[in-house]
């Protein structure tokens, strides 16, 4: 991939994570390059839910090949 400016936006909710990666071509509007949505188990104890969220985020970034 050519070198370009990319921004990763995250929306981390109580039981899901949404991620969107945008590129910024010169003199153009932002372009949505990738989008992903994943749910995680939030009905666990507080520390287990946090671990589930972190695991879901790491897996999403690896699986979807976010830059």
PDB file of N, CA, C and O in Angstrom:
ATOM      1  N   UNK A   1       0.842  -1.167   0.000  1.00  0.00           N
ATOM      2  CA  UNK A   1       0.000   0.000   0.000  1.00  0.00           C
ATOM      3  C   UNK A   1       0.892   1.237   0.000  1.00  0.00           C
ATOM      4  O   UNK A   1       1.900   1.285   0.687  1.00  0.00           O
ATOM      5  N   UNK A   2       0.503   2.231  -0.763  1.00  0.00           N
ATOM      6  CA  UNK A   2       1.249   3.485  -0.796  1.00  0.00           C
ATOM      7  C   UNK A   2       1.135   4.197   0.533  1.00  0.00           C
ATOM      8  O   UNK A   2       0.148   4.046   1.257  1.00  0.00           O
ATOM      9  N   UNK A   3       2.137   4.971   0.856  1.00  0.00           N
ATOM     10  CA  UNK A   3       2.116   5.722   2.094  1.00  0.00           C
ATOM     11  C   UNK A   3       1.035   6.792   2.026  1.00  0.00           C
ATOM     12  O   UNK A   3       0.955   7.568   1.076  1.00  0.00           O
ATOM     13  N   UNK A   4       0.150   6.794   3.037  1.00  0.00           N
ATOM     14  CA  UNK A   4      -0.913   7.778   3.084  1.00  0.00           C
ATOM     15  C   UNK A   4      -1.317   8.006   4.532  1.00  0.00           C
ATOM     16  O   UNK A   4      -1.008   7.210   5.401  1.00  0.00           O
ATOM     17  N   UNK A   5      -2.004   9.106   4.753  1.00  0.00           N
ATOM     18  CA  UNK A   5      -2.498   9.395   6.091  1.00  0.00           C
ATOM     19  C   UNK A   5      -3.744   8.565   6.354  1.00  0.00           C
ATOM     20  O   UNK A   5      -4.685   8.568   5.559  1.00  0.00           O
ATOM     21  N   UNK A   6      -3.726   7.842   7.463  1.00  0.00           N
ATOM     22  CA  UNK A   6      -4.868   7.031   7.868  1.00  0.00           C
ATOM     23  C   UNK A   6      -5.266   7.397   9.290  1.00  0.00           C
ATOM     24  O   UNK A   6      -4.410   7.716  10.118  1.00  0.00           O
ATOM     25  N   UNK A   7      -6.568   7.339   9.553  1.00  0.00           N
ATOM     26  CA  UNK A   7      -7.078   7.577  10.891  1.00  0.00           C
ATOM     27  C   UNK A   7      -7.981   6.404  11.256  1.00  0.00           C
ATOM     28  O   UNK A   7      -8.833   6.000  10.462  1.00  0.00           O
ATOM     29  N   UNK A   8      -7.778   5.857  12.450  1.00  0.00           N
ATOM     30  CA  UNK A   8      -8.628   4.784  12.954  1.00  0.00           C
ATOM     31  C   UNK A   8      -9.536   5.377  14.016  1.00  0.00           C
ATOM     32  O   UNK A   8      -9.070   5.940  15.012  1.00  0.00           O
ATOM     33  N   UNK A   9     -10.841   5.258  13.823  1.00  0.00           N
ATOM     34  CA  UNK A   9     -11.839   5.756  14.766  1.00  0.00           C
ATOM     35  C   UNK A   9     -12.475   4.565  15.466  1.00  0.00           C
ATOM     36  O   UNK A   9     -12.844   3.595  14.810  1.00  0.00           O
ATOM     37  N   UNK A  10     -12.583   4.647  16.787  1.00  0.00           N
ATOM     38  CA  UNK A  10     -13.174   3.567  17.566  1.00  0.00           C
ATOM     39  C   UNK A  10     -14.386   4.076  18.330  1.00  0.00           C
ATOM     40  O   UNK A  10     -14.364   5.177  18.870  1.00  0.00           O
ATOM     41  N   UNK A  11     -15.424   3.240  18.382  1.00  0.00           N
ATOM     42  CA  UNK A  11     -16.592   3.487  19.223  1.00  0.00           C
ATOM     43  C   UNK A  11     -16.714   2.260  20.107  1.00  0.00           C
ATOM     44  O   UNK A  11     -17.117   1.189  19.653  1.00  0.00           O
ATOM     45  N   UNK A  12     -16.321   2.417  21.373  1.00  0.00           N
ATOM     46  CA  UNK A  12     -16.353   1.297  22.309  1.00  0.00           C
ATOM     47  C   UNK A  12     -17.543   1.486  23.229  1.00  0.00           C
ATOM     48  O   UNK A  12     -17.601   2.431  24.008  1.00  0.00           O
ATOM     49  N   UNK A  13     -18.499   0.586  23.082  1.00  0.00           N
ATOM     50  CA  UNK A  13     -19.713   0.648  23.884  1.00  0.00           C
ATOM     51  C   UNK A  13     -19.696  -0.376  25.001  1.00  0.00           C
ATOM     52  O   UNK A  13     -18.678  -1.023  25.260  1.00  0.00           O
ATOM     53  N   UNK A  14     -20.831  -0.544  25.636  1.00  0.00           N
ATOM     54  CA  UNK A  14     -20.935  -1.469  26.755  1.00  0.00           C
ATOM     55  C   UNK A  14     -20.833  -2.923  26.365  1.00  0.00           C
ATOM     56  O   UNK A  14     -20.466  -3.762  27.187  1.00  0.00           O
ATOM     57  N   UNK A  15     -21.165  -3.242  25.099  1.00  0.00           N
ATOM     58  CA  UNK A  15     -21.102  -4.639  24.670  1.00  0.00           C
ATOM     59  C   UNK A  15     -20.654  -4.813  23.224  1.00  0.00           C
ATOM     60  O   UNK A  15     -20.759  -5.899  22.661  1.00  0.00           O
ATOM     61  N   UNK A  16     -20.157  -3.730  22.611  1.00  0.00           N
ATOM     62  CA  UNK A  16     -19.696  -3.839  21.223  1.00  0.00           C
ATOM     63  C   UNK A  16     -18.626  -2.795  20.922  1.00  0.00           C
ATOM     64  O   UNK A  16     -18.502  -1.803  21.638  1.00  0.00           O
ATOM     65  N   UNK A  17     -17.890  -3.074  19.855  1.00  0.00           N
ATOM     66  CA  UNK A  17     -16.865  -2.146  19.371  1.00  0.00           C
ATOM     67  C   UNK A  17     -17.086  -1.955  17.884  1.00  0.00           C
ATOM     68  O   UNK A  17     -17.296  -2.919  17.146  1.00  0.00           O
ATOM     69  N   UNK A  18     -17.067  -0.707  17.452  1.00  0.00           N
ATOM     70  CA  UNK A  18     -17.108  -0.376  16.038  1.00  0.00           C
ATOM     71  C   UNK A  18     -15.801   0.327  15.704  1.00  0.00           C
ATOM     72  O   UNK A  18     -15.324   1.142  16.474  1.00  0.00           O
ATOM     73  N   UNK A  19     -15.238  -0.022  14.552  1.00  0.00           N
ATOM     74  CA  UNK A  19     -13.990   0.608  14.111  1.00  0.00           C
ATOM     75  C   UNK A  19     -14.137   1.017  12.654  1.00  0.00           C
ATOM     76  O   UNK A  19     -14.702   0.282  11.844  1.00  0.00           O
ATOM     77  N   UNK A  20     -13.626   2.204  12.347  1.00  0.00           N
ATOM     78  CA  UNK A  20     -13.645   2.702  10.974  1.00  0.00           C
ATOM     79  C   UNK A  20     -12.281   3.308  10.679  1.00  0.00           C
ATOM     80  O   UNK A  20     -11.738   4.059  11.488  1.00  0.00           O
ATOM     81  N   UNK A  21     -11.732   2.947   9.525  1.00  0.00           N
ATOM     82  CA  UNK A  21     -10.439   3.471   9.104  1.00  0.00           C
ATOM     83  C   UNK A  21     -10.654   4.356   7.877  1.00  0.00           C
ATOM     84  O   UNK A  21     -11.277   3.923   6.902  1.00  0.00           O
ATOM     85  N   UNK A  22     -10.170   5.577   7.955  1.00  0.00           N
ATOM     86  CA  UNK A  22     -10.326   6.546   6.877  1.00  0.00           C
ATOM     87  C   UNK A  22      -8.977   6.932   6.301  1.00  0.00           C
ATOM     88  O   UNK A  22      -7.998   7.066   7.035  1.00  0.00           O
ATOM     89  N   UNK A  23      -8.941   7.131   4.988  1.00  0.00           N
ATOM     90  CA  UNK A  23      -7.758   7.702   4.337  1.00  0.00           C
ATOM     91  C   UNK A  23      -8.114   9.127   3.926  1.00  0.00           C
ATOM     92  O   UNK A  23      -9.290   9.496   3.849  1.00  0.00           O
ATOM     93  N   UNK A  24      -7.094   9.918   3.677  1.00  0.00           N
ATOM     94  CA  UNK A  24      -7.271  11.319   3.324  1.00  0.00           C
ATOM     95  C   UNK A  24      -6.476  11.647   2.059  1.00  0.00           C
ATOM     96  O   UNK A  24      -5.354  12.134   2.131  1.00  0.00           O
ATOM     97  N   UNK A  25      -7.077  11.365   0.898  1.00  0.00           N
ATOM     98  CA  UNK A  25      -6.386  11.689  -0.351  1.00  0.00           C
ATOM     99  C   UNK A  25      -6.174  13.200  -0.461  1.00  0.00           C
ATOM    100  O   UNK A  25      -6.980  13.978   0.049  1.00  0.00           O
ATOM    101  N   UNK A  26      -5.094  13.610  -1.107  1.00  0.00           N
ATOM    102  CA  UNK A  26      -4.840  15.045  -1.263  1.00  0.00           C
ATOM    103  C   UNK A  26      -6.017  15.741  -1.960  1.00  0.00           C
ATOM    104  O   UNK A  26      -6.549  15.241  -2.941  1.00  0.00           O
ATOM    105  N   UNK A  27      -6.410  16.864  -1.400  1.00  0.00           N
ATOM    106  CA  UNK A  27      -7.454  17.709  -1.983  1.00  0.00           C
ATOM    107  C   UNK A  27      -8.747  16.939  -2.285  1.00  0.00           C
ATOM    108  O   UNK A  27      -9.353  17.097  -3.340  1.00  0.00           O
ATOM    109  N   UNK A  28      -9.146  16.074  -1.351  1.00  0.00           N
ATOM    110  CA  UNK A  28     -10.365  15.297  -1.537  1.00  0.00           C
ATOM    111  C   UNK A  28     -11.007  15.076  -0.176  1.00  0.00           C
ATOM    112  O   UNK A  28     -10.410  15.363   0.863  1.00  0.00           O
ATOM    113  N   UNK A  29     -12.196  14.550  -0.148  1.00  0.00           N
ATOM    114  CA  UNK A  29     -12.854  14.245   1.110  1.00  0.00           C
ATOM    115  C   UNK A  29     -12.341  12.921   1.670  1.00  0.00           C
ATOM    116  O   UNK A  29     -11.832  12.085   0.926  1.00  0.00           O
ATOM    117  N   UNK A  30     -12.476  12.719   2.968  1.00  0.00           N
ATOM    118  CA  UNK A  30     -12.032  11.447   3.556  1.00  0.00           C
ATOM    119  C   UNK A  30     -12.742  10.259   2.912  1.00  0.00           C
ATOM    120  O   UNK A  30     -13.895  10.348   2.505  1.00  0.00           O
ATOM    121  N   UNK A  31     -12.028   9.139   2.858  1.00  0.00           N
ATOM    122  CA  UNK A  31     -12.557   7.920   2.249  1.00  0.00           C
ATOM    123  C   UNK A  31     -12.572   6.825   3.310  1.00  0.00           C
ATOM    124  O   UNK A  31     -11.554   6.549   3.948  1.00  0.00           O
ATOM    125  N   UNK A  32     -13.739   6.194   3.486  1.00  0.00           N
ATOM    126  CA  UNK A  32     -13.839   5.058   4.397  1.00  0.00           C
ATOM    127  C   UNK A  32     -13.162   3.860   3.741  1.00  0.00           C
ATOM    128  O   UNK A  32     -13.584   3.390   2.686  1.00  0.00           O
ATOM    129  N   UNK A  33     -12.086   3.380   4.354  1.00  0.00           N
ATOM    130  CA  UNK A  33     -11.337   2.246   3.807  1.00  0.00           C
ATOM    131  C   UNK A  33     -11.828   0.918   4.373  1.00  0.00           C
ATOM    132  O   UNK A  33     -11.920  -0.068   3.651  1.00  0.00           O
ATOM    133  N   UNK A  34     -12.121   0.898   5.688  1.00  0.00           N
ATOM    134  CA  UNK A  34     -12.542  -0.340   6.344  1.00  0.00           C
ATOM    135  C   UNK A  34     -13.510  -0.004   7.467  1.00  0.00           C
ATOM    136  O   UNK A  34     -13.418   1.052   8.090  1.00  0.00           O
ATOM    137  N   UNK A  35     -14.411  -0.950   7.733  1.00  0.00           N
ATOM    138  CA  UNK A  35     -15.323  -0.829   8.860  1.00  0.00           C
ATOM    139  C   UNK A  35     -15.487  -2.208   9.473  1.00  0.00           C
ATOM    140  O   UNK A  35     -15.554  -3.208   8.760  1.00  0.00           O
ATOM    141  N   UNK A  36     -15.553  -2.268  10.791  1.00  0.00           N
ATOM    142  CA  UNK A  36     -15.766  -3.553  11.471  1.00  0.00           C
ATOM    143  C   UNK A  36     -16.622  -3.336  12.707  1.00  0.00           C
ATOM    144  O   UNK A  36     -16.608  -2.268  13.322  1.00  0.00           O
ATOM    145  N   UNK A  37     -17.369  -4.375  13.047  1.00  0.00           N
ATOM    146  CA  UNK A  37     -18.243  -4.369  14.219  1.00  0.00           C
ATOM    147  C   UNK A  37     -18.092  -5.704  14.912  1.00  0.00           C
ATOM    148  O   UNK A  37     -18.127  -6.750  14.265  1.00  0.00           O
ATOM    149  N   UNK A  38     -17.905  -5.679  16.223  1.00  0.00           N
ATOM    150  CA  UNK A  38     -17.803  -6.921  16.981  1.00  0.00           C
ATOM    151  C   UNK A  38     -18.480  -6.724  18.336  1.00  0.00           C
ATOM    152  O   UNK A  38     -18.400  -5.651  18.932  1.00  0.00           O
ATOM    153  N   UNK A  39     -19.180  -7.763  18.779  1.00  0.00           N
ATOM    154  CA  UNK A  39     -19.785  -7.754  20.107  1.00  0.00           C
ATOM    155  C   UNK A  39     -18.906  -8.558  21.050  1.00  0.00           C
ATOM    156  O   UNK A  39     -18.195  -9.467  20.631  1.00  0.00           O
ATOM    157  N   UNK A  40     -18.963  -8.197  22.342  1.00  0.00           N
ATOM    158  CA  UNK A  40     -18.236  -8.954  23.349  1.00  0.00           C
ATOM    159  C   UNK A  40     -19.144  -9.141  24.557  1.00  0.00           C
ATOM    160  O   UNK A  40     -20.126  -8.422  24.727  1.00  0.00           O
ATOM    161  N   UNK A  41     -18.814 -10.121  25.375  1.00  0.00           N
ATOM    162  CA  UNK A  41     -19.638 -10.455  26.540  1.00  0.00           C
ATOM    163  C   UNK A  41     -19.461  -9.402  27.630  1.00  0.00           C
ATOM    164  O   UNK A  41     -18.410  -9.329  28.255  1.00  0.00           O
ATOM    165  N   UNK A  42     -20.499  -8.611  27.836  1.00  0.00           N
ATOM    166  CA  UNK A  42     -20.429  -7.564  28.852  1.00  0.00           C
ATOM    167  C   UNK A  42     -21.146  -7.979  30.131  1.00  0.00           C
ATOM    168  O   UNK A  42     -21.130  -7.252  31.107  1.00  0.00           O
ATOM    169  N   UNK A  43     -21.768  -9.140  30.123  1.00  0.00           N
ATOM    170  CA  UNK A  43     -22.538  -9.571  31.290  1.00  0.00           C
ATOM    171  C   UNK A  43     -21.681 -10.337  32.296  1.00  0.00           C
ATOM    172  O   UNK A  43     -22.186 -11.121  33.073  1.00  0.00           O
ATOM    173  N   UNK A  44     -20.408 -10.087  32.286  1.00  0.00           N
ATOM    174  CA  UNK A  44     -19.477 -10.734  33.211  1.00  0.00           C
ATOM    175  C   UNK A  44     -19.111  -9.752  34.321  1.00  0.00           C
ATOM    176  O   UNK A  44     -19.520  -8.605  34.308  1.00  0.00           O
ATOM    177  N   UNK A  45     -18.310 -10.212  35.260  1.00  0.00           N
ATOM    178  CA  UNK A  45     -17.786  -9.315  36.289  1.00  0.00           C
ATOM    179  C   UNK A  45     -16.994  -8.195  35.616  1.00  0.00           C
ATOM    180  O   UNK A  45     -16.507  -8.357  34.492  1.00  0.00           O
ATOM    181  N   UNK A  46     -16.862  -7.067  36.294  1.00  0.00           N
ATOM    182  CA  UNK A  46     -16.255  -5.876  35.698  1.00  0.00           C
ATOM    183  C   UNK A  46     -14.885  -6.154  35.072  1.00  0.00           C
ATOM    184  O   UNK A  46     -14.627  -5.764  33.943  1.00  0.00           O
ATOM    185  N   UNK A  47     -14.008  -6.854  35.783  1.00  0.00           N
ATOM    186  CA  UNK A  47     -12.669  -7.103  35.239  1.00  0.00           C
ATOM    187  C   UNK A  47     -12.718  -8.100  34.079  1.00  0.00           C
ATOM    188  O   UNK A  47     -11.950  -7.998  33.138  1.00  0.00           O
ATOM    189  N   UNK A  48     -13.646  -9.061  34.118  1.00  0.00           N
ATOM    190  CA  UNK A  48     -13.772 -10.013  33.019  1.00  0.00           C
ATOM    191  C   UNK A  48     -14.342  -9.345  31.773  1.00  0.00           C
ATOM    192  O   UNK A  48     -13.952  -9.663  30.652  1.00  0.00           O
ATOM    193  N   UNK A  49     -15.282  -8.410  31.972  1.00  0.00           N
ATOM    194  CA  UNK A  49     -15.847  -7.674  30.838  1.00  0.00           C
ATOM    195  C   UNK A  49     -14.772  -6.809  30.186  1.00  0.00           C
ATOM    196  O   UNK A  49     -14.708  -6.703  28.960  1.00  0.00           O
ATOM    197  N   UNK A  50     -13.922  -6.196  31.000  1.00  0.00           N
ATOM    198  CA  UNK A  50     -12.831  -5.386  30.452  1.00  0.00           C
ATOM    199  C   UNK A  50     -11.869  -6.260  29.653  1.00  0.00           C
ATOM    200  O   UNK A  50     -11.423  -5.875  28.571  1.00  0.00           O
ATOM    201  N   UNK A  51     -11.557  -7.441  30.174  1.00  0.00           N
ATOM    202  CA  UNK A  51     -10.686  -8.370  29.447  1.00  0.00           C
ATOM    203  C   UNK A  51     -11.324  -8.804  28.134  1.00  0.00           C
ATOM    204  O   UNK A  51     -10.650  -8.901  27.104  1.00  0.00           O
ATOM    205  N   UNK A  52     -12.641  -9.060  28.143  1.00  0.00           N
ATOM    206  CA  UNK A  52     -13.351  -9.456  26.932  1.00  0.00           C
ATOM    207  C   UNK A  52     -13.316  -8.339  25.902  1.00  0.00           C
ATOM    208  O   UNK A  52     -13.144  -8.589  24.698  1.00  0.00           O
ATOM    209  N   UNK A  53     -13.449  -7.088  26.351  1.00  0.00           N
ATOM    210  CA  UNK A  53     -13.408  -5.940  25.443  1.00  0.00           C
ATOM    211  C   UNK A  53     -12.021  -5.801  24.813  1.00  0.00           C
ATOM    212  O   UNK A  53     -11.898  -5.617  23.603  1.00  0.00           O
ATOM    213  N   UNK A  54     -10.984  -5.912  25.609  1.00  0.00           N
ATOM    214  CA  UNK A  54      -9.617  -5.799  25.093  1.00  0.00           C
ATOM    215  C   UNK A  54      -9.325  -6.918  24.099  1.00  0.00           C
ATOM    216  O   UNK A  54      -8.771  -6.688  23.018  1.00  0.00           O
ATOM    217  N   UNK A  55      -9.722  -8.132  24.433  1.00  0.00           N
ATOM    218  CA  UNK A  55      -9.519  -9.267  23.535  1.00  0.00           C
ATOM    219  C   UNK A  55     -10.262  -9.066  22.221  1.00  0.00           C
ATOM    220  O   UNK A  55      -9.718  -9.318  21.147  1.00  0.00           O
ATOM    221  N   UNK A  56     -11.514  -8.588  22.303  1.00  0.00           N
ATOM    222  CA  UNK A  56     -12.304  -8.333  21.091  1.00  0.00           C
ATOM    223  C   UNK A  56     -11.642  -7.269  20.227  1.00  0.00           C
ATOM    224  O   UNK A  56     -11.577  -7.398  18.998  1.00  0.00           O
ATOM    225  N   UNK A  57     -11.126  -6.217  20.842  1.00  0.00           N
ATOM    226  CA  UNK A  57     -10.463  -5.144  20.102  1.00  0.00           C
ATOM    227  C   UNK A  57      -9.200  -5.650  19.411  1.00  0.00           C
ATOM    228  O   UNK A  57      -8.984  -5.394  18.218  1.00  0.00           O
ATOM    229  N   UNK A  58      -8.379  -6.387  20.121  1.00  0.00           N
ATOM    230  CA  UNK A  58      -7.142  -6.927  19.536  1.00  0.00           C
ATOM    231  C   UNK A  58      -7.471  -7.861  18.369  1.00  0.00           C
ATOM    232  O   UNK A  58      -6.869  -7.764  17.292  1.00  0.00           O
ATOM    233  N   UNK A  59      -8.439  -8.743  18.564  1.00  0.00           N
ATOM    234  CA  UNK A  59      -8.815  -9.681  17.498  1.00  0.00           C
ATOM    235  C   UNK A  59      -9.378  -8.947  16.288  1.00  0.00           C
ATOM    236  O   UNK A  59      -9.095  -9.319  15.147  1.00  0.00           O
ATOM    237  N   UNK A  60     -10.169  -7.903  16.520  1.00  0.00           N
ATOM    238  CA  UNK A  60     -10.735  -7.128  15.412  1.00  0.00           C
ATOM    239  C   UNK A  60      -9.628  -6.470  14.592  1.00  0.00           C
ATOM    240  O   UNK A  60      -9.628  -6.535  13.369  1.00  0.00           O
ATOM    241  N   UNK A  61      -8.686  -5.862  15.254  1.00  0.00           N
ATOM    242  CA  UNK A  61      -7.606  -5.163  14.541  1.00  0.00           C
ATOM    243  C   UNK A  61      -6.766  -6.153  13.741  1.00  0.00           C
ATOM    244  O   UNK A  61      -6.409  -5.896  12.596  1.00  0.00           O
ATOM    245  N   UNK A  62      -6.472  -7.314  14.309  1.00  0.00           N
ATOM    246  CA  UNK A  62      -5.706  -8.329  13.594  1.00  0.00           C
ATOM    247  C   UNK A  62      -6.494  -8.924  12.429  1.00  0.00           C
ATOM    248  O   UNK A  62      -5.986  -9.066  11.325  1.00  0.00           O
ATOM    249  N   UNK A  63      -7.742  -9.302  12.682  1.00  0.00           N
ATOM    250  CA  UNK A  63      -8.568  -9.959  11.668  1.00  0.00           C
ATOM    251  C   UNK A  63      -8.861  -9.045  10.491  1.00  0.00           C
ATOM    252  O   UNK A  63      -8.809  -9.461   9.338  1.00  0.00           O
ATOM    253  N   UNK A  64      -9.165  -7.795  10.763  1.00  0.00           N
ATOM    254  CA  UNK A  64      -9.547  -6.847   9.715  1.00  0.00           C
ATOM    255  C   UNK A  64      -8.346  -6.138   9.095  1.00  0.00           C
ATOM    256  O   UNK A  64      -8.495  -5.333   8.187  1.00  0.00           O
ATOM    257  N   UNK A  65      -7.139  -6.422   9.601  1.00  0.00           N
ATOM    258  CA  UNK A  65      -5.897  -5.828   9.080  1.00  0.00           C
ATOM    259  C   UNK A  65      -5.923  -4.299   9.066  1.00  0.00           C
ATOM    260  O   UNK A  65      -5.503  -3.667   8.107  1.00  0.00           O
ATOM    261  N   UNK A  66      -6.410  -3.721  10.168  1.00  0.00           N
ATOM    262  CA  UNK A  66      -6.339  -2.268  10.284  1.00  0.00           C
ATOM    263  C   UNK A  66      -4.882  -1.858  10.369  1.00  0.00           C
ATOM    264  O   UNK A  66      -4.056  -2.558  10.935  1.00  0.00           O
ATOM    265  N   UNK A  67      -4.544  -0.741   9.765  1.00  0.00           N
ATOM    266  CA  UNK A  67      -3.170  -0.268   9.740  1.00  0.00           C
ATOM    267  C   UNK A  67      -2.878   0.476  11.011  1.00  0.00           C
ATOM    268  O   UNK A  67      -1.862   0.723  11.425  1.00  0.00           O
TER     269      UNK A  67
END
